[in-house]
Coordinates of C-alpha atoms in Angstrom, one line a residue:
X1 CA 233.6 22.9 41.1
X2 CA 230.9 20.2 39.9
X3 CA 231.6 18.5 36.6
X4 CA 229.1 19.5 34.1
X5 CA 227.2 15.9 32.9
X6 CA 226.8 15.7 29.2
X7 CA 224.0 14.0 27.9
X8 CA 224.6 11.0 25.4
X9 CA 223.5 10.8 22.1
X10 CA 221.0 8.1 22.9
X11 CA 219.7 10.3 25.8
X12 CA 219.3 13.4 23.4
X13 CA 217.4 10.9 21.0
X14 CA 215.4 9.5 23.9
X15 CA 214.4 13.1 25.2
X16 CA 213.4 14.2 21.7
X17 CA 211.7 11.2 20.8
X18 CA 209.8 10.7 23.8
X19 CA 208.9 14.5 23.9
X20 CA 207.7 14.3 20.2
X21 CA 205.5 11.2 20.7
X22 CA 204.2 12.3 24.1
X23 CA 203.2 15.6 22.6
X24 CA 202.0 14.0 19.4
X25 CA 199.8 11.4 21.2
X26 CA 198.5 14.1 23.5
X27 CA 197.6 16.3 20.4
X28 CA 196.2 13.2 18.8
X29 CA 194.0 12.5 22.0
X30 CA 193.0 16.4 22.3
X31 CA 191.8 16.2 18.6
X32 CA 190.0 12.9 19.0
X33 CA 188.1 14.5 21.9
X34 CA 187.4 17.6 20.1
X35 CA 186.4 15.9 17.1
X36 CA 184.2 13.7 19.0
X37 CA 182.5 16.7 20.6
X38 CA 182.1 18.5 17.1
X39 CA 180.7 15.6 15.5
X40 CA 178.3 15.0 18.5
X41 CA 177.2 18.6 18.7
X42 CA 176.8 18.4 14.6
X43 CA 174.4 15.8 15.0
X44 CA 172.3 17.3 17.6
X45 CA 172.1 20.3 15.7
X46 CA 171.2 18.6 12.6
X47 CA 168.3 16.7 14.3
X48 CA 167.2 19.9 15.7
X49 CA 166.9 21.5 12.3
X50 CA 165.2 18.7 11.0
X51 CA 162.9 18.3 13.7
X52 CA 162.0 22.1 13.3
X53 CA 162.0 21.8 9.5
X54 CA 159.4 18.9 9.7
X55 CA 157.2 21.2 12.3
X56 CA 157.5 24.2 10.3
X57 CA 156.4 22.3 7.2
X58 CA 153.5 20.7 9.0
X59 CA 152.3 24.0 9.9
X60 CA 152.7 25.4 6.5
X61 CA 150.7 22.4 4.9
X62 CA 148.2 21.5 7.6
X63 CA 148.3 24.4 10.2
X64 CA 145.2 26.1 8.8
X65 CA 143.5 22.9 8.2
X66 CA 143.9 21.1 11.6
X67 CA 144.4 24.1 14.1
X68 CA 147.3 25.0 16.3
X69 CA 146.3 22.8 19.2
X70 CA 146.4 19.7 16.9
X71 CA 150.0 20.8 15.7
X72 CA 151.0 21.2 19.3
X73 CA 149.5 17.6 20.2
X74 CA 151.5 16.3 17.4
X75 CA 154.9 18.0 18.4
X76 CA 154.1 16.8 22.0
X77 CA 153.7 13.0 20.8
X78 CA 157.2 13.2 19.5
X79 CA 158.5 13.2 23.3
X80 CA 161.7 15.3 22.9
X81 CA 162.7 17.0 25.8
X82 CA 164.7 19.6 23.8
X83 CA 162.0 20.9 21.7
X84 CA 160.6 24.3 23.0
X85 CA 157.9 26.2 21.5
X86 CA 156.8 30.0 22.4
X87 CA 154.1 32.2 21.0
X88 CA 154.7 35.7 19.6
X89 CA 154.6 37.1 23.3
X90 CA 157.4 34.6 24.5
X91 CA 154.9 32.3 26.3
X92 CA 155.6 28.7 26.6
X93 CA 153.3 26.5 24.6
X94 CA 155.4 23.4 24.6
X95 CA 158.4 22.3 26.4
X96 CA 159.9 21.7 29.9
X97 CA 160.7 24.2 32.3
X98 CA 164.3 23.2 32.3
X99 CA 164.0 23.8 28.4
X100 CA 162.4 27.3 28.6
X101 CA 165.3 27.9 31.2
X102 CA 167.9 26.9 28.6
X103 CA 166.2 29.0 26.0
X104 CA 166.5 32.2 28.3
X105 CA 170.0 31.3 29.0
X106 CA 171.0 31.2 25.2
X107 CA 171.4 27.2 25.0
X108 CA 169.8 27.1 21.7
X109 CA 171.1 24.6 19.1
X110 CA 168.3 25.4 16.3
X111 CA 165.8 28.1 16.3
X112 CA 163.1 28.9 13.6
X113 CA 160.2 31.3 13.5
X114 CA 159.2 31.2 9.8
X115 CA 155.6 30.1 10.3
X116 CA 152.4 31.9 10.0
X117 CA 151.5 31.2 13.5
X118 CA 154.2 33.5 14.8
X119 CA 155.3 30.6 17.0
X120 CA 159.3 30.6 18.1
X121 CA 160.8 27.0 17.6
X122 CA 163.7 26.2 19.6
X123 CA 165.8 23.1 20.2
X124 CA 167.6 23.3 23.1
X125 CA 170.8 21.4 24.7
X126 CA 171.5 20.6 28.3
X127 CA 174.9 21.1 28.7
X128 CA 175.5 18.7 31.8
X129 CA 173.7 16.1 30.1
X130 CA 175.5 16.5 26.7
X131 CA 179.0 16.4 28.5
X132 CA 178.0 13.5 30.3
X133 CA 177.1 11.4 27.3
X134 CA 180.4 12.8 25.6
X135 CA 182.5 11.4 28.1
X136 CA 180.8 8.1 28.2
X137 CA 181.2 7.9 24.2
X138 CA 184.8 9.1 24.3
X139 CA 186.0 6.9 27.5
X140 CA 187.5 4.4 25.2
X141 CA 189.3 7.0 23.0
X142 CA 190.9 8.3 26.3
X143 CA 192.1 4.9 27.3
X144 CA 193.4 4.4 23.8
X145 CA 195.3 7.7 23.9
X146 CA 197.0 6.6 27.4
X147 CA 198.0 3.1 25.9
X148 CA 199.5 4.8 22.9
X149 CA 201.3 7.2 25.1
X150 CA 202.9 4.0 27.1
X151 CA 203.6 2.5 23.8
X152 CA 205.4 5.7 22.3
X153 CA 207.4 6.0 25.6
X154 CA 208.6 2.3 25.2
X155 CA 209.5 2.9 21.4
X156 CA 211.1 5.9 22.3
X157 CA 213.4 4.2 24.4
X158 CA 214.1 1.4 22.0
X159 CA 214.8 4.0 19.1
X160 CA 217.1 6.0 21.2
X161 CA 219.5 3.2 22.2
X162 CA 219.2 1.2 19.2
X163 CA 220.1 3.9 16.5
X164 CA 222.2 7.2 16.4
X165 CA 223.9 8.1 13.0
X166 CA 221.5 5.9 11.2
X167 CA 218.8 8.1 12.6
X168 CA 220.3 11.0 10.9
X169 CA 220.7 9.3 7.7
X170 CA 217.1 7.7 7.6
X171 CA 215.8 11.2 8.9
X172 CA 217.6 12.9 6.0
X173 CA 216.0 10.4 3.3
X174 CA 213.0 11.3 5.1
X175 CA 213.1 15.1 4.9
X176 CA 214.0 14.7 1.2
X177 CA 210.9 12.5 0.6
X178 CA 208.7 14.9 2.4
X179 CA 210.0 17.8 0.3
X180 CA 209.2 15.9 -3.1
X181 CA 206.6 13.3 -2.0
X182 CA 205.7 13.1 -5.8
X183 CA 209.0 11.8 -6.5
X184 CA 209.1 9.4 -3.8
X185 CA 211.1 6.2 -4.5
X186 CA 212.8 3.3 -2.5
X187 CA 216.2 4.3 -3.9
X188 CA 216.0 7.4 -1.6
X189 CA 216.4 5.2 1.5
X190 CA 219.9 4.4 2.7
X191 CA 220.7 0.6 2.8
X192 CA 224.1 0.7 4.5
X193 CA 222.8 2.1 7.9
X194 CA 224.9 0.1 10.5
X195 CA 223.1 -2.6 12.4
X196 CA 221.2 -5.4 10.9
X197 CA 217.9 -4.1 12.8
X198 CA 218.3 -0.4 11.3
X199 CA 219.0 -2.0 7.7
X200 CA 215.9 -4.0 8.1
X201 CA 214.2 -0.8 9.0
X202 CA 215.2 0.9 6.1
X203 CA 214.4 -2.0 3.7
X204 CA 211.0 -2.1 5.1
X205 CA 210.6 1.5 4.6
X206 CA 211.8 1.3 0.9
X207 CA 209.2 -1.5 0.4
X208 CA 206.6 0.7 2.0
X209 CA 207.1 3.4 -0.6
X210 CA 207.2 0.8 -3.4
X211 CA 203.9 -0.7 -2.4
X212 CA 202.5 3.0 -1.6
X213 CA 203.5 4.1 -5.1
X214 CA 202.0 1.3 -6.8
X215 CA 198.8 1.8 -4.3
X216 CA 198.2 5.2 -5.4
X217 CA 198.6 4.4 -9.0
X218 CA 196.1 1.6 -8.9
X219 CA 193.9 3.8 -7.0
X220 CA 194.0 6.6 -9.1
X221 CA 193.2 4.2 -12.0
X222 CA 190.4 2.8 -10.4
X223 CA 188.8 6.4 -9.4
X224 CA 189.4 7.4 -12.7
X225 CA 187.4 4.4 -14.0
X226 CA 184.6 4.9 -11.6
X227 CA 184.4 8.5 -12.4
X228 CA 184.4 7.4 -16.3
X229 CA 181.6 4.9 -15.6
X230 CA 179.3 7.2 -13.7
X231 CA 179.7 9.9 -16.1
X232 CA 179.2 7.8 -19.2
X233 CA 175.8 6.3 -17.6
X234 CA 172.7 6.9 -19.8
X235 CA 171.1 7.7 -16.3
X236 CA 171.4 10.7 -14.3
X237 CA 173.2 9.6 -10.9
X238 CA 172.9 11.5 -7.5
X239 CA 174.4 10.3 -4.4
X240 CA 173.3 12.0 -0.8
X241 CA 174.8 11.6 2.3
X242 CA 172.7 11.0 5.6
X243 CA 172.6 14.8 6.3
X244 CA 171.1 15.4 2.8
X245 CA 174.3 16.8 1.1
X246 CA 175.3 16.0 -2.4
X247 CA 178.3 13.6 -2.4
X248 CA 178.4 12.8 -6.3
X249 CA 176.5 13.9 -9.3
X250 CA 177.1 13.3 -13.1
X251 CA 177.2 15.7 -15.8
X252 CA 173.5 14.0 -17.3
X253 CA 172.0 14.5 -13.6
X254 CA 173.2 18.2 -13.5
X255 CA 171.8 19.0 -16.7
X256 CA 168.3 17.5 -15.7
X257 CA 168.5 19.1 -12.3
X258 CA 169.6 22.6 -13.6
X259 CA 166.6 22.8 -16.1
X260 CA 164.0 25.2 -14.5
X261 CA 161.9 25.5 -17.6
X262 CA 159.9 22.4 -16.8
X263 CA 157.8 22.0 -13.6
X264 CA 155.0 20.0 -12.2
X265 CA 152.7 22.3 -9.9
X266 CA 155.2 24.8 -9.8
X267 CA 158.0 22.5 -8.6
X268 CA 161.0 21.8 -10.7
X269 CA 162.7 18.3 -11.2
X270 CA 164.8 19.3 -8.3
X271 CA 162.4 20.4 -5.8
X272 CA 160.3 17.2 -6.5
X273 CA 163.2 14.8 -5.8
X274 CA 163.9 16.6 -2.6
X275 CA 160.3 16.6 -1.8
X276 CA 160.5 12.9 -1.9
X277 CA 163.8 12.3 -0.4
X278 CA 162.5 14.3 2.5
X279 CA 159.3 12.4 2.8
X280 CA 161.0 9.2 2.2
X281 CA 158.9 8.1 -0.4
X282 CA 159.9 6.6 -3.8
X283 CA 157.7 7.7 -6.9
X284 CA 156.2 4.7 -8.7
X285 CA 155.0 6.4 -11.5
X286 CA 157.3 8.7 -13.9
X287 CA 157.4 12.1 -12.8
X288 CA 155.9 14.6 -15.7
X289 CA 156.9 18.1 -16.1
X290 CA 155.7 20.6 -18.7
X291 CA 156.8 23.9 -19.7
X292 CA 155.1 27.2 -20.9
X293 CA 154.9 26.1 -24.6
X294 CA 153.0 22.6 -23.6
X295 CA 156.2 20.5 -23.9
X296 CA 156.6 17.6 -21.9
X297 CA 159.4 15.8 -20.0
X298 CA 159.3 12.5 -18.2
X299 CA 161.6 11.2 -15.7
X300 CA 161.6 8.0 -13.9
X301 CA 163.1 8.1 -10.5
X302 CA 164.9 5.4 -8.3
X303 CA 165.9 5.5 -4.9
X304 CA 168.2 3.0 -3.1
X305 CA 169.9 2.9 0.2
X306 CA 173.6 3.8 0.2
X307 CA 175.9 2.6 3.0
X308 CA 179.5 3.7 3.0
X309 CA 182.0 1.7 5.3
X310 CA 180.8 -0.3 7.9
X311 CA 177.4 -1.2 9.3
X312 CA 177.6 1.6 12.0
X313 CA 178.1 4.5 9.5
X314 CA 175.0 6.4 8.7
X315 CA 173.5 5.4 5.4
X316 CA 172.9 7.9 2.6
X317 CA 171.0 7.8 -0.4
X318 CA 171.4 6.9 -4.3
X319 CA 169.2 8.1 -6.6
X320 CA 168.8 7.4 -10.4
X321 CA 167.0 9.7 -13.0
X322 CA 166.0 8.2 -16.3
X323 CA 164.5 10.5 -18.9
X324 CA 161.7 8.3 -20.4
X325 CA 160.0 11.2 -22.4
X326 CA 160.5 9.3 -25.7
X327 CA 158.8 6.0 -24.2
X328 CA 156.2 7.9 -22.8
X329 CA 155.5 9.7 -26.2
X330 CA 155.9 6.4 -27.9
X331 CA 153.3 5.0 -25.4
X332 CA 150.9 7.7 -26.1
X333 CA 151.0 7.3 -29.8
X334 CA 150.7 3.7 -29.6
X335 CA 147.4 4.3 -27.6
X336 CA 146.3 6.5 -29.9
X337 CA 147.1 4.3 -32.8
X338 CA 145.1 1.3 -31.0
X339 CA 142.1 3.8 -30.7
X340 CA 142.0 4.8 -34.2
X341 CA 142.4 1.1 -35.4
X342 CA 139.5 0.3 -33.0
X343 CA 137.5 3.1 -34.4
X344 CA 138.3 2.3 -38.1
X345 CA 136.9 -1.3 -37.4
X346 CA 133.9 0.0 -35.9
X347 CA 133.2 2.7 -38.4
X348 CA 133.6 -0.1 -41.2
X349 CA 131.3 -2.4 -39.5
X350 CA 128.6 0.1 -39.0
X351 CA 129.0 1.6 -42.4
X352 CA 128.6 -1.7 -44.1
X353 CA 125.4 -2.8 -41.8
X354 CA 124.0 1.0 -42.7
X355 CA 124.8 1.5 -46.5
X356 CA 122.6 -1.7 -47.7
X357 CA 119.2 -0.5 -45.7
X358 CA 119.9 3.1 -47.1
X359 CA 120.2 1.8 -50.7
X360 CA 116.8 0.0 -50.1
X361 CA 115.3 3.3 -48.8
X362 CA 116.6 5.6 -51.5
X363 CA 115.5 3.1 -54.4
X364 CA 111.8 2.7 -52.7
X365 CA 111.6 6.5 -52.4
X366 CA 112.5 7.0 -56.0
X367 CA 110.0 4.5 -57.0
X368 CA 107.3 6.1 -54.8
X369 CA 108.2 9.2 -56.3
X370 CA 107.5 8.4 -59.8
X371 CA 103.8 7.5 -59.0
X372 CA 103.1 10.8 -57.1
X373 CA 101.2 13.3 -59.0
X374 CA 101.4 16.6 -56.7
X375 CA 104.3 18.7 -56.9
X376 CA 104.6 19.0 -53.3
X377 CA 104.8 15.3 -52.7
X378 CA 107.7 14.8 -55.7
X379 CA 109.4 17.7 -54.0
X380 CA 109.2 16.1 -50.6
X381 CA 110.8 12.8 -52.0
X382 CA 113.4 14.5 -53.8
X383 CA 114.5 16.0 -50.5
X384 CA 114.4 12.7 -48.8
X385 CA 116.8 11.3 -51.3
X386 CA 119.1 14.3 -51.0
X387 CA 119.2 13.5 -47.3
X388 CA 119.8 9.9 -47.8
X389 CA 122.6 11.0 -50.1
X390 CA 124.1 13.1 -47.3
X391 CA 123.9 10.3 -44.7
X392 CA 125.5 8.0 -47.4
X393 CA 128.6 10.7 -47.6
X394 CA 128.9 10.6 -43.8
X395 CA 129.1 6.9 -43.9
X396 CA 131.9 7.1 -46.5
X397 CA 133.8 9.5 -44.5
X398 CA 133.6 7.0 -41.5
X399 CA 134.8 4.3 -44.0
X400 CA 137.8 6.3 -44.7
X401 CA 138.9 6.1 -41.2
X402 CA 139.6 2.3 -41.8
X403 CA 141.3 2.9 -44.9
X404 CA 145.0 3.7 -45.6
X405 CA 145.7 7.3 -44.8
X406 CA 146.6 9.7 -47.9
X407 CA 148.3 12.8 -47.9
X408 CA 146.6 15.8 -46.4
X409 CA 148.4 19.2 -46.6
X410 CA 148.1 22.1 -44.3
X411 CA 149.7 25.0 -42.8
X412 CA 152.4 23.3 -40.6
X413 CA 154.3 25.4 -37.9
X414 CA 157.8 24.3 -38.0
X415 CA 159.0 25.4 -34.4
X416 CA 157.0 22.7 -32.7
X417 CA 157.7 20.1 -35.3
X418 CA 161.4 20.8 -34.9
X419 CA 161.0 20.3 -31.1
X420 CA 159.0 17.1 -31.5
X421 CA 161.7 15.5 -33.7
X422 CA 164.4 16.9 -31.4
X423 CA 162.7 15.3 -28.6
X424 CA 162.2 12.0 -30.2
X425 CA 165.8 11.6 -30.7
X426 CA 167.1 13.4 -27.6
X427 CA 167.6 10.1 -25.6
X428 CA 169.5 8.4 -28.6
X429 CA 171.6 11.4 -29.0
X430 CA 172.5 11.7 -25.5
X431 CA 173.5 8.1 -25.3
X432 CA 175.9 8.9 -28.1
X433 CA 177.2 11.9 -26.8
X434 CA 175.6 14.1 -29.3
X435 CA 174.0 17.6 -28.5
X436 CA 171.1 18.4 -30.5
X437 CA 170.0 22.1 -30.7
X438 CA 166.8 23.7 -32.5
X439 CA 166.5 27.3 -33.8
X440 CA 163.1 28.5 -35.6
X441 CA 161.2 31.5 -35.7
X442 CA 157.8 31.8 -34.1
X443 CA 154.8 31.7 -36.1
X444 CA 156.9 30.1 -39.2
X445 CA 155.1 27.6 -41.3
X446 CA 154.8 25.9 -44.6
X447 CA 151.8 24.3 -46.5
X448 CA 152.7 20.6 -46.6
X449 CA 151.6 17.3 -44.8
X450 CA 153.1 17.2 -41.5
X451 CA 153.8 13.6 -41.5
X452 CA 155.7 13.4 -44.7
X453 CA 157.6 16.5 -43.1
X454 CA 158.4 14.7 -39.9
X455 CA 159.7 11.5 -41.9
X456 CA 162.1 14.0 -43.8
X457 CA 163.4 15.5 -40.7
X458 CA 163.7 12.0 -39.0
X459 CA 165.6 10.5 -42.0
X460 CA 168.2 13.7 -41.9
X461 CA 168.8 13.5 -38.1
X462 CA 169.3 9.7 -38.3
X463 CA 171.8 10.3 -41.0
X464 CA 173.4 12.8 -38.8
X465 CA 173.8 10.6 -35.8
X466 CA 175.7 8.2 -38.0
X467 CA 177.9 10.7 -39.2
X468 CA 179.0 12.5 -35.9
X469 CA 180.7 10.8 -33.1
X470 CA 180.7 11.6 -29.3
X471 CA 180.9 15.2 -28.5
X472 CA 179.3 16.4 -31.9
X473 CA 176.6 18.6 -32.7
X474 CA 173.3 18.3 -34.8
X475 CA 171.3 21.7 -35.5
X476 CA 167.6 21.7 -36.8
X477 CA 166.9 25.4 -37.9
X478 CA 164.1 27.1 -39.8
X479 CA 164.4 30.7 -41.0
X480 CA 162.3 33.1 -43.3
X481 CA 164.0 34.9 -46.2
X482 CA 162.8 37.0 -49.4
X483 CA 162.6 33.6 -51.4
X484 CA 160.4 31.6 -48.6
X485 CA 161.2 29.5 -45.9
X486 CA 164.7 27.7 -45.6
X487 CA 164.8 24.6 -43.4
X488 CA 168.1 22.8 -42.7
X489 CA 169.6 20.1 -40.7
X490 CA 173.6 20.5 -40.0
X491 CA 176.0 18.3 -38.3
X492 CA 179.8 18.4 -37.6
X493 CA 180.7 15.3 -38.7
X494 CA 183.4 13.9 -41.2
X495 CA 181.3 15.4 -43.9
X496 CA 181.9 14.2 -47.8
X497 CA 184.4 14.8 -50.5
X498 CA 183.5 15.8 -53.9
X499 CA 183.5 12.4 -55.3
X500 CA 181.2 11.1 -52.5
X501 CA 178.9 14.1 -52.7
X502 CA 178.4 13.5 -56.3
X503 CA 177.7 10.1 -56.1
X504 CA 174.8 10.8 -53.7
X505 CA 173.2 13.5 -55.9
X506 CA 173.6 11.0 -58.8
X507 CA 171.7 8.5 -56.9
X508 CA 168.8 11.1 -55.9
X509 CA 168.5 12.5 -59.3
X510 CA 168.4 8.6 -60.8
X511 CA 165.2 8.0 -58.3
X512 CA 167.0 5.1 -56.5
X513 CA 166.8 4.5 -52.8
X514 CA 170.2 6.0 -52.2
X515 CA 172.8 4.9 -49.8
X516 CA 171.6 7.8 -47.3
X517 CA 168.1 7.5 -47.7
X518 CA 168.0 11.0 -49.4
X519 CA 166.2 9.9 -52.6
X520 CA 163.3 9.2 -50.0
X521 CA 163.7 12.6 -48.6
X522 CA 164.1 14.4 -52.1
X523 CA 160.6 12.9 -53.3
X524 CA 158.5 13.8 -50.0
X525 CA 160.0 17.3 -50.5
X526 CA 159.1 17.6 -54.1
X527 CA 155.2 16.2 -52.9
X528 CA 155.3 19.1 -50.5
X529 CA 156.6 22.0 -52.8
X530 CA 160.1 22.0 -51.5
X531 CA 163.8 21.2 -53.1
X532 CA 166.8 20.1 -51.5
X533 CA 170.5 21.0 -51.5
X534 CA 173.6 19.4 -50.1
X535 CA 176.5 21.2 -48.6
X536 CA 179.4 19.1 -47.3
X537 CA 183.1 19.1 -47.1
X538 CA 185.7 16.6 -45.7
X539 CA 186.1 17.3 -41.9
X540 CA 183.4 20.4 -42.4
X541 CA 180.4 18.3 -41.8
X542 CA 177.3 18.2 -43.7
X543 CA 174.4 20.7 -44.4
X544 CA 171.1 19.7 -45.7
X545 CA 169.1 22.7 -47.0
X546 CA 165.3 22.6 -47.9
X547 CA 163.6 25.4 -49.6
X548 CA 159.9 26.3 -49.6
X549 CA 159.1 29.0 -52.3
X550 CA 155.4 29.2 -52.2
X551 CA 152.5 27.7 -50.6
X552 CA 150.5 25.3 -52.8
X553 CA 147.1 27.2 -52.0
X554 CA 147.8 29.9 -54.3
X555 CA 148.6 32.3 -51.4
X556 CA 151.5 34.6 -51.4
X557 CA 155.0 33.1 -50.2
X558 CA 155.2 31.6 -47.0
X559 CA 157.2 33.4 -44.6

């Protein structure tokens, strides 16, 4: 009877370690090959989809203008052996016979038929050529897998004959760490593990855990800092990968791209940006968008190449979106002011040159008229004098263009006025993290000077921005009631206690400038037939109410 040979612990460990290592390496090699296959297939499919999208876009944009032959000639110039174009009956219009055979076999990576020519656009893939190129690209991975397999076997031999009991203790410690990775600490690794080599391994593992814990903490802190910086930038930031997928977008950019109320030629900001990225162009001028009410938004787009990792990685795209609406409005207003100033100077010069000859003409006609005997001639002279006076009044109107503007009251519609003030302060409010809202009934108006009403709202919004902090809100509201029109500006800032509120109201009543500029607001409201009331409490914010009871034209109450 033969004695049964028992395996030593070293041999048992050797068999287990070598088996696990070999299996792991083989799995790793298989996954590497599979990942390479998937990546290459994905790249080819992406190239095909991009090519077909480009051809479909050409057909939509230029197909009716240049004709099918020109489109086919342009596609043939691409010299892509995988491109096959079939007509509605399945006849081959473009592509090799091999490509057509692959279409019949179903070896199609990408396919589109959404064009008004009725063409079937196919992007094929030769399996033989694909496998050959894949093997060529993955040969170093195969060699690396074999080398790693040899190394793991050698390491398994060393481990099996160098450790036995210490391995169990280290394995138990590793199992405990694996169950609670968030609580991993160097103290969990045993230090009394026998041989010096094993103790060194345990110490190294402990130091690695400590370093890993510090690195994870630093990485989390750096990630939080980077995210905070991107989120708090005054610009919208969007990062795209090489495949066009969004990698990163901050809240400001999300809000801009999600706004579908403003468009240019039927395209929203998102579509305009995607079109420029597809074409590879950078808009040099600000993109101007409008909504159905005639309001305008202007955005300046910046595009930079984004490279992640080494030079062999595919570059992405980093886009910045800056809301320059306020700047554009100011540019337009400055241009209008310059035009008005020039017109004023020209009017003053012309009026000065014309008034003197007119005065001489008028005096001459008066002298001539006194010596006329016929009634008809005297009537004619009087008529000429009236015409000269009328011309003089026109000249006086021209002179008014060069003089300081006086108050002019008219029916001022409140909804556009509130929207304009909110627009002027939108960028400043966004930089402070403050949200502005407007609410006004359509057609609601008051009889007042529009410029002075705008100055009132600007002063109150400016006070509100000083009172609220990040995350605060300011609301401009106009509503009608039985007593007239109620216009209000509300913020959720710190508010004022009774003593401070009394001090402010006293300053307004005395006619002083006031700490908050509310005396100026009060005087402007009084000039325009309105009255002001302040409602505030500590921690409850401040609400400025402005009531307009009756139009100054003597009409009925403005509702």
